[in-house]
CSV table of C-alpha atoms in Angstrom, one decimal:
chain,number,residue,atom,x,y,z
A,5,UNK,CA,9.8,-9.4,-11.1
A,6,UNK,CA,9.9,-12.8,-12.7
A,7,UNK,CA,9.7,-15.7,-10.4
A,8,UNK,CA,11.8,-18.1,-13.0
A,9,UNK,CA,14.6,-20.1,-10.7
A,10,UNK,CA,17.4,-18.3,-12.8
A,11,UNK,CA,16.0,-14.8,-12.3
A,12,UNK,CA,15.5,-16.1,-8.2
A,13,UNK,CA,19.2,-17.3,-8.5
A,14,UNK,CA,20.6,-14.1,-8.8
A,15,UNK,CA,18.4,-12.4,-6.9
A,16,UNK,CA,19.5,-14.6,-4.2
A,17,UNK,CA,23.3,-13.6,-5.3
A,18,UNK,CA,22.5,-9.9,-4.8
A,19,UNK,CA,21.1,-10.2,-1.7
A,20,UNK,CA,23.5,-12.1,0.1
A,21,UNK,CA,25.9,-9.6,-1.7
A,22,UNK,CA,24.4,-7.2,-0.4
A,23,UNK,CA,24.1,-8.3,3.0
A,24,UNK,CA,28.1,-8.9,2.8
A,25,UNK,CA,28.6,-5.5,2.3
A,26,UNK,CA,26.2,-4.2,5.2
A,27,UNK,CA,27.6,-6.2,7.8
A,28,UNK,CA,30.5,-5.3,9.6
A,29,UNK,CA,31.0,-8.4,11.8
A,30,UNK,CA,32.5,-10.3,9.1
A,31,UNK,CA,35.5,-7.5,8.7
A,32,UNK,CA,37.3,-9.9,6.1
A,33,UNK,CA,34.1,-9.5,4.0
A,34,UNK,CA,33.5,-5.6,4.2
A,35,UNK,CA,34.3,-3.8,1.3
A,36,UNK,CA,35.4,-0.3,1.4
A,37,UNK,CA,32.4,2.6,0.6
A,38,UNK,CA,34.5,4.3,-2.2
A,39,UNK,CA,34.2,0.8,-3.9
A,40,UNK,CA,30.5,0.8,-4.4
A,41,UNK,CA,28.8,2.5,-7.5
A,42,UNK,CA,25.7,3.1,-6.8
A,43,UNK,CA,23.1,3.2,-10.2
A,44,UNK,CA,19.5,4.7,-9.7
A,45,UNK,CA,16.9,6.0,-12.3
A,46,UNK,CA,16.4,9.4,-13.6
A,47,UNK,CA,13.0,9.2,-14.6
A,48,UNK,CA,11.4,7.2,-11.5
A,49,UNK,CA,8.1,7.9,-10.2
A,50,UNK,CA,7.8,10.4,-7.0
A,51,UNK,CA,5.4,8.7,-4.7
A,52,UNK,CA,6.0,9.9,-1.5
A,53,UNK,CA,5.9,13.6,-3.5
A,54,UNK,CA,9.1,15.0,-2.3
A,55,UNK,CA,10.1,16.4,-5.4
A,56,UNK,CA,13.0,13.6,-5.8
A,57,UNK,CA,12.5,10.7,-7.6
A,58,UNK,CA,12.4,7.4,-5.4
A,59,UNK,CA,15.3,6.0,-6.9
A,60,UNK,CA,17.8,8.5,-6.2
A,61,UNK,CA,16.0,9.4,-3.2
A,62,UNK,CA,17.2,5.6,-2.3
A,63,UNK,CA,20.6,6.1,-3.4
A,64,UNK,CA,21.7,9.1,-1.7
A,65,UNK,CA,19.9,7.7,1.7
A,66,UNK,CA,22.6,4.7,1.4
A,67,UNK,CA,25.9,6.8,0.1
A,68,UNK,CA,24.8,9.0,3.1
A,69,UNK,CA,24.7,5.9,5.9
A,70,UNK,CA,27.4,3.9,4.5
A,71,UNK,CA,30.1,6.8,3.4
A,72,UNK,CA,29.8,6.2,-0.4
A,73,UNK,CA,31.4,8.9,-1.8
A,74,UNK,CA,28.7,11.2,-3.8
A,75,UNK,CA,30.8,11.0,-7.2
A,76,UNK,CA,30.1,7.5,-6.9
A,77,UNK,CA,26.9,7.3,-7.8
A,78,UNK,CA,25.2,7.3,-11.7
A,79,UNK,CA,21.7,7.9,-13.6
A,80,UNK,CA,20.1,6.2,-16.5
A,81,UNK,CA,17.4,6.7,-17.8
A,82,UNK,CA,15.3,3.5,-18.7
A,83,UNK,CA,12.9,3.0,-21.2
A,84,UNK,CA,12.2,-0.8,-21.3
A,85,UNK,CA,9.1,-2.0,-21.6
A,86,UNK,CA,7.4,-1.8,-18.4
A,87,UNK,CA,10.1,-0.8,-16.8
A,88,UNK,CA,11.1,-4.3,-16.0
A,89,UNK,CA,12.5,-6.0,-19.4
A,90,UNK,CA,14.1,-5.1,-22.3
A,91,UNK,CA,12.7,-7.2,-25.2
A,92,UNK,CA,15.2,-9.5,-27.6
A,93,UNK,CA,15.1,-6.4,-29.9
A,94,UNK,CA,16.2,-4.0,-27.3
A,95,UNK,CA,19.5,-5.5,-27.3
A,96,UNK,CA,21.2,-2.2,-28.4
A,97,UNK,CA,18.9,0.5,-26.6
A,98,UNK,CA,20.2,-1.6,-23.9
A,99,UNK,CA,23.7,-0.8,-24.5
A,100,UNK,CA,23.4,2.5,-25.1
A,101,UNK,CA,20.8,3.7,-22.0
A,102,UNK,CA,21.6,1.3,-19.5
A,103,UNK,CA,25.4,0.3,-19.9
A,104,UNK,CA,26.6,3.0,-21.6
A,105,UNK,CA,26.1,5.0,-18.9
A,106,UNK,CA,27.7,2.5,-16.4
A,107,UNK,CA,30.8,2.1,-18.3
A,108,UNK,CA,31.3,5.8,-18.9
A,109,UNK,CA,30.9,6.7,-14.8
A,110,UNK,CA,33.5,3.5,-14.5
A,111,UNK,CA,36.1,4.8,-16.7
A,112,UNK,CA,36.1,8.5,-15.0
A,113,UNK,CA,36.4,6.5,-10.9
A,114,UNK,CA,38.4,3.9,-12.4
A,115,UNK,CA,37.6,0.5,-13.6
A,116,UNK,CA,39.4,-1.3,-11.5
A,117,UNK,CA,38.7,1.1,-8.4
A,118,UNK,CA,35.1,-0.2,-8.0
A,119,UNK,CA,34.0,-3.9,-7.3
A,120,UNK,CA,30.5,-3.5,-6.3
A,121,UNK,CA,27.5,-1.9,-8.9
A,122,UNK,CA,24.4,-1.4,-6.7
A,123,UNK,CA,21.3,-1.3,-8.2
A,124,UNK,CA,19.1,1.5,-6.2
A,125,UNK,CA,15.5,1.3,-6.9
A,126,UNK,CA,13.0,-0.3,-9.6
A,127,UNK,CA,15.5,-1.1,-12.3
A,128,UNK,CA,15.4,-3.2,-15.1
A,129,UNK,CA,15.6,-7.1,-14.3
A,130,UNK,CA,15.3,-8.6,-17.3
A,131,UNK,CA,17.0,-8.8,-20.8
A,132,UNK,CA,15.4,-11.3,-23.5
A,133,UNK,CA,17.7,-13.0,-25.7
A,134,UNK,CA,17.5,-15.1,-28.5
A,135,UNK,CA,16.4,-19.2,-27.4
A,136,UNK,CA,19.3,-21.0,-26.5
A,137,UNK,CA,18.0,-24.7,-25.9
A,138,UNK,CA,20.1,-26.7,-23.2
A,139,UNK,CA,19.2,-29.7,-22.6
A,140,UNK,CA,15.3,-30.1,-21.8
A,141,UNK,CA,15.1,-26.3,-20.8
A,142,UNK,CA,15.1,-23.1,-23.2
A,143,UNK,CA,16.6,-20.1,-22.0
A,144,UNK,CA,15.3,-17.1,-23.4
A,145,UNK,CA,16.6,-14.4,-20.6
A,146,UNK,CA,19.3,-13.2,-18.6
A,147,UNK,CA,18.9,-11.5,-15.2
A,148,UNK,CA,20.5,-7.6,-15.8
A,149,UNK,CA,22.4,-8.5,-12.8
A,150,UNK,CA,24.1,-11.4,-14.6
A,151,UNK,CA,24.8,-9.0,-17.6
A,152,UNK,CA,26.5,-6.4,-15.7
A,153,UNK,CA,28.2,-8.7,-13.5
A,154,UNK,CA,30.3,-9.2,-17.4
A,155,UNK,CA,29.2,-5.7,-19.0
A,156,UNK,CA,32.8,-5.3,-20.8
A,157,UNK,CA,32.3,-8.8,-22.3
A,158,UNK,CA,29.0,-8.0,-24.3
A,159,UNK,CA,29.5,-6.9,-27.9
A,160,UNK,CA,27.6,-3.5,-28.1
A,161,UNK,CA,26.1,-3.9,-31.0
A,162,UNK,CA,25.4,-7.3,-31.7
A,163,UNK,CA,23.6,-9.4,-29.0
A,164,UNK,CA,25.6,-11.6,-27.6
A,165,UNK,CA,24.2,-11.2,-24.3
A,166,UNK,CA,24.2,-15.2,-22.4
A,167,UNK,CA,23.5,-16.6,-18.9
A,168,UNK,CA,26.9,-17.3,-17.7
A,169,UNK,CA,28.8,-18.1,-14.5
A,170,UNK,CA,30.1,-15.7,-12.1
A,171,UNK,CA,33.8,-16.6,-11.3
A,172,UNK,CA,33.6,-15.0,-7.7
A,173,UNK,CA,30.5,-17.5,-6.9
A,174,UNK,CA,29.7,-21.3,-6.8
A,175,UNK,CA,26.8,-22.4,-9.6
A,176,UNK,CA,24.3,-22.4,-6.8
A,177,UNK,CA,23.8,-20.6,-3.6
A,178,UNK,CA,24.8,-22.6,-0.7
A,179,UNK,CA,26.8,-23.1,2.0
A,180,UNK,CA,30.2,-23.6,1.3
A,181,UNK,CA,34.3,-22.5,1.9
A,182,UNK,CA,34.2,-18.7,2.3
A,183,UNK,CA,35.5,-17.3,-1.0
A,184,UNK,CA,38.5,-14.8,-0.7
A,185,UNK,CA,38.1,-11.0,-0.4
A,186,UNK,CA,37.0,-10.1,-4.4
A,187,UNK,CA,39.6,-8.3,-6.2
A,188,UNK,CA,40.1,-7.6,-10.3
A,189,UNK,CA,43.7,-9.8,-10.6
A,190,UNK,CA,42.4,-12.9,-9.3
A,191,UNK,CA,38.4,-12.4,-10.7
A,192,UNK,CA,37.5,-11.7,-13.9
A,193,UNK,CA,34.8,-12.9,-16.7
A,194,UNK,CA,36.0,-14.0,-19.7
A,195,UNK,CA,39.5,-12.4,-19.5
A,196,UNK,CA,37.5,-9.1,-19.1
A,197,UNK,CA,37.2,-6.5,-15.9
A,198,UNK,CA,34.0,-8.0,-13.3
A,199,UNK,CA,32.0,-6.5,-10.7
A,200,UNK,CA,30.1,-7.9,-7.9
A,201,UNK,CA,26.3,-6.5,-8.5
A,202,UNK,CA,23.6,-6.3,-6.1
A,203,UNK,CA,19.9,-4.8,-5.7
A,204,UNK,CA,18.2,-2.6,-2.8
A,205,UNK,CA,14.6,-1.7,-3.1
A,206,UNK,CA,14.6,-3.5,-6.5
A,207,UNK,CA,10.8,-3.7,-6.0
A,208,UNK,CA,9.9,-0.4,-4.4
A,209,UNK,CA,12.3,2.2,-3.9
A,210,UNK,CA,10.9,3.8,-0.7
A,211,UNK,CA,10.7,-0.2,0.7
A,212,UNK,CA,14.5,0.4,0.2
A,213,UNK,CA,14.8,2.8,2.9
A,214,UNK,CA,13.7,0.4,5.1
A,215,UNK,CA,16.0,-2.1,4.2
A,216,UNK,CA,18.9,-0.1,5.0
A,217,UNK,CA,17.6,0.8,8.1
A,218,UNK,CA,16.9,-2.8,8.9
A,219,UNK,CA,20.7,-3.2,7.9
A,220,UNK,CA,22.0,-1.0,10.6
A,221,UNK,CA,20.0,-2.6,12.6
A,222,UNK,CA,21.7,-5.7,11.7
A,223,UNK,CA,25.1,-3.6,12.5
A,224,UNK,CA,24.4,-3.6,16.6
A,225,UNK,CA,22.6,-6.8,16.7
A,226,UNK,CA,23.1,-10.0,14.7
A,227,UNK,CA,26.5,-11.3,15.8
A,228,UNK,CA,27.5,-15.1,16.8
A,229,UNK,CA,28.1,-13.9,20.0
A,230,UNK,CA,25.7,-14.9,22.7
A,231,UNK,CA,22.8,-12.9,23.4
A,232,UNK,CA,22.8,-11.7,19.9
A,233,UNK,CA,20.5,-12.5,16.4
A,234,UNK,CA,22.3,-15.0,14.8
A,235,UNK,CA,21.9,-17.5,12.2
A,236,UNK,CA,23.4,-18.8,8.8
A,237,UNK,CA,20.7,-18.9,5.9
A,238,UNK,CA,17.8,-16.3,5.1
A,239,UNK,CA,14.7,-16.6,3.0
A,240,UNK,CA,13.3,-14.1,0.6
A,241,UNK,CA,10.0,-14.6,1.0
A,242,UNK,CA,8.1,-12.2,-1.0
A,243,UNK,CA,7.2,-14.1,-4.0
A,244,UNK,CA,7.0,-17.6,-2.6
A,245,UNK,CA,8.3,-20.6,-4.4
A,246,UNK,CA,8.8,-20.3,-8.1
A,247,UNK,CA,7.9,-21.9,-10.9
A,248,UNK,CA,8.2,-25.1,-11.5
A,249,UNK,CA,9.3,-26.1,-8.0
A,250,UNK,CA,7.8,-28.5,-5.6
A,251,UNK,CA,4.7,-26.2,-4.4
A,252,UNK,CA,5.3,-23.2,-6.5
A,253,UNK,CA,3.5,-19.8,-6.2
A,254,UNK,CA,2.7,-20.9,-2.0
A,255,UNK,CA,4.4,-19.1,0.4
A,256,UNK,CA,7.5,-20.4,1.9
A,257,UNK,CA,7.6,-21.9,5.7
């Protein structure tokens, strides 16, 4: 997975997205299981040899602990380079095998009767567009996370695919006034229908497991009650700091 600060920056989104939705303390925050669309890959690898591919192996582990209804989840089947990235060509392969599919499963539940796409597995990350220069910095990608965040915005056959702003989030990750429970009247991207998108096991689907297990964890024990885990920032330490920050590629501390 890239390391670029934009691709970190909604990385960062999706995991504190996602750990909105797997805690339970914050009640105002929860959002209902029959809300969550839950994407994996057809044609993922098999490593643990069960006969089920990782990434729907992932996804029916979390429908089955969180109550997300089985009609609720949808395959695509990826062919982008790597895995990882489609290229600034891909544009419409894009459409058709990734979105497409998305839209379709969206339009049968409802569009408006899901706010949360979760990415289950090694997905795509990465869509290449052409330069856009602003400022001193060239941006030649978009997180996929960003994309479907706006997926009814995008032209589907001309790419028109940009970084752009989530309404439901400030520019930048921080600490700040608790936004308002999402919903599709008050939210939406570009006058179009949003979702809030987030990523478990995004770089190994079996490590996934584990995260939702650490999540229920999380459930009985990090509350700001005494006696408790508690806290109110988390690092994602994985890659270490990203290019071109101050000390980039050593781990944080």
């Amino acid at each position: 997975m890239s390391g670029s600060p934009l691709i970190m920056k909604w990385r960062l989104i999706g995991l504190a997205l996602l750990t909105m939705l797997l805690t339970d303390h914050a009640a105002q925050a929860v959002i209902s299981p029959s809300r969550v669309l839950i994407v994996y890959r057809t044609n993922a690898p098999d490593k643990d040899g069960d006969g089920v591919g990782d990434s729907l192996e992932l996804a029916t582990y979390y429908a089955h602990q969180r109550g997300v209804p089985e009609s609720n989840l949808v395959g695509v089947t990826v062919t982008a380079a790597g895995g990882y990235y489609y290229q600034n060509s891909e544009d419409v392969k894009f459409q058709n095998e990734f979105l497409a599919p998305i839209k379709a499963k969206l339009a049968q539940l409802g569009p408006t009767n899901i706010d949360v796409i979760l990415l289950a597995g090694t997905l795509p990350t990465i869509i290449y567009i052409p330069p856009i220069q602003i400022g001193q910095t060239v941006i030649d990608n978009v997180s996929i996370d960003n994309a479907l965040m706006g997926l009814n915005y995008w032209n589907p056959t001309t790419n028109n695919i940009s970084d752009s702003g989530n309404p439901y989030f400030d520019a930048r990750p921080s600490i700040g006034p608790v936004q308002p429970p999402f919903d599709h009247t008050t939210f939406k991207f570009n006058g179009t229908t949003m979702y809030l998108v987030a990523r478990l096991g995004s770089q190994d689907s079996l490590a996934g497991l584990e995260q939702v297990d650490q999540a229920l964890y999380a459930d009985y024990y990090l509350s700001p009650q005494a006696g408790y885990y508690n806290g109110i920032a988390y690092v994602d330490s994985r890659d270490g700091i990203p290019y071109p920050d101050e000390g980039w590629g050593q781990p944080y501390t």
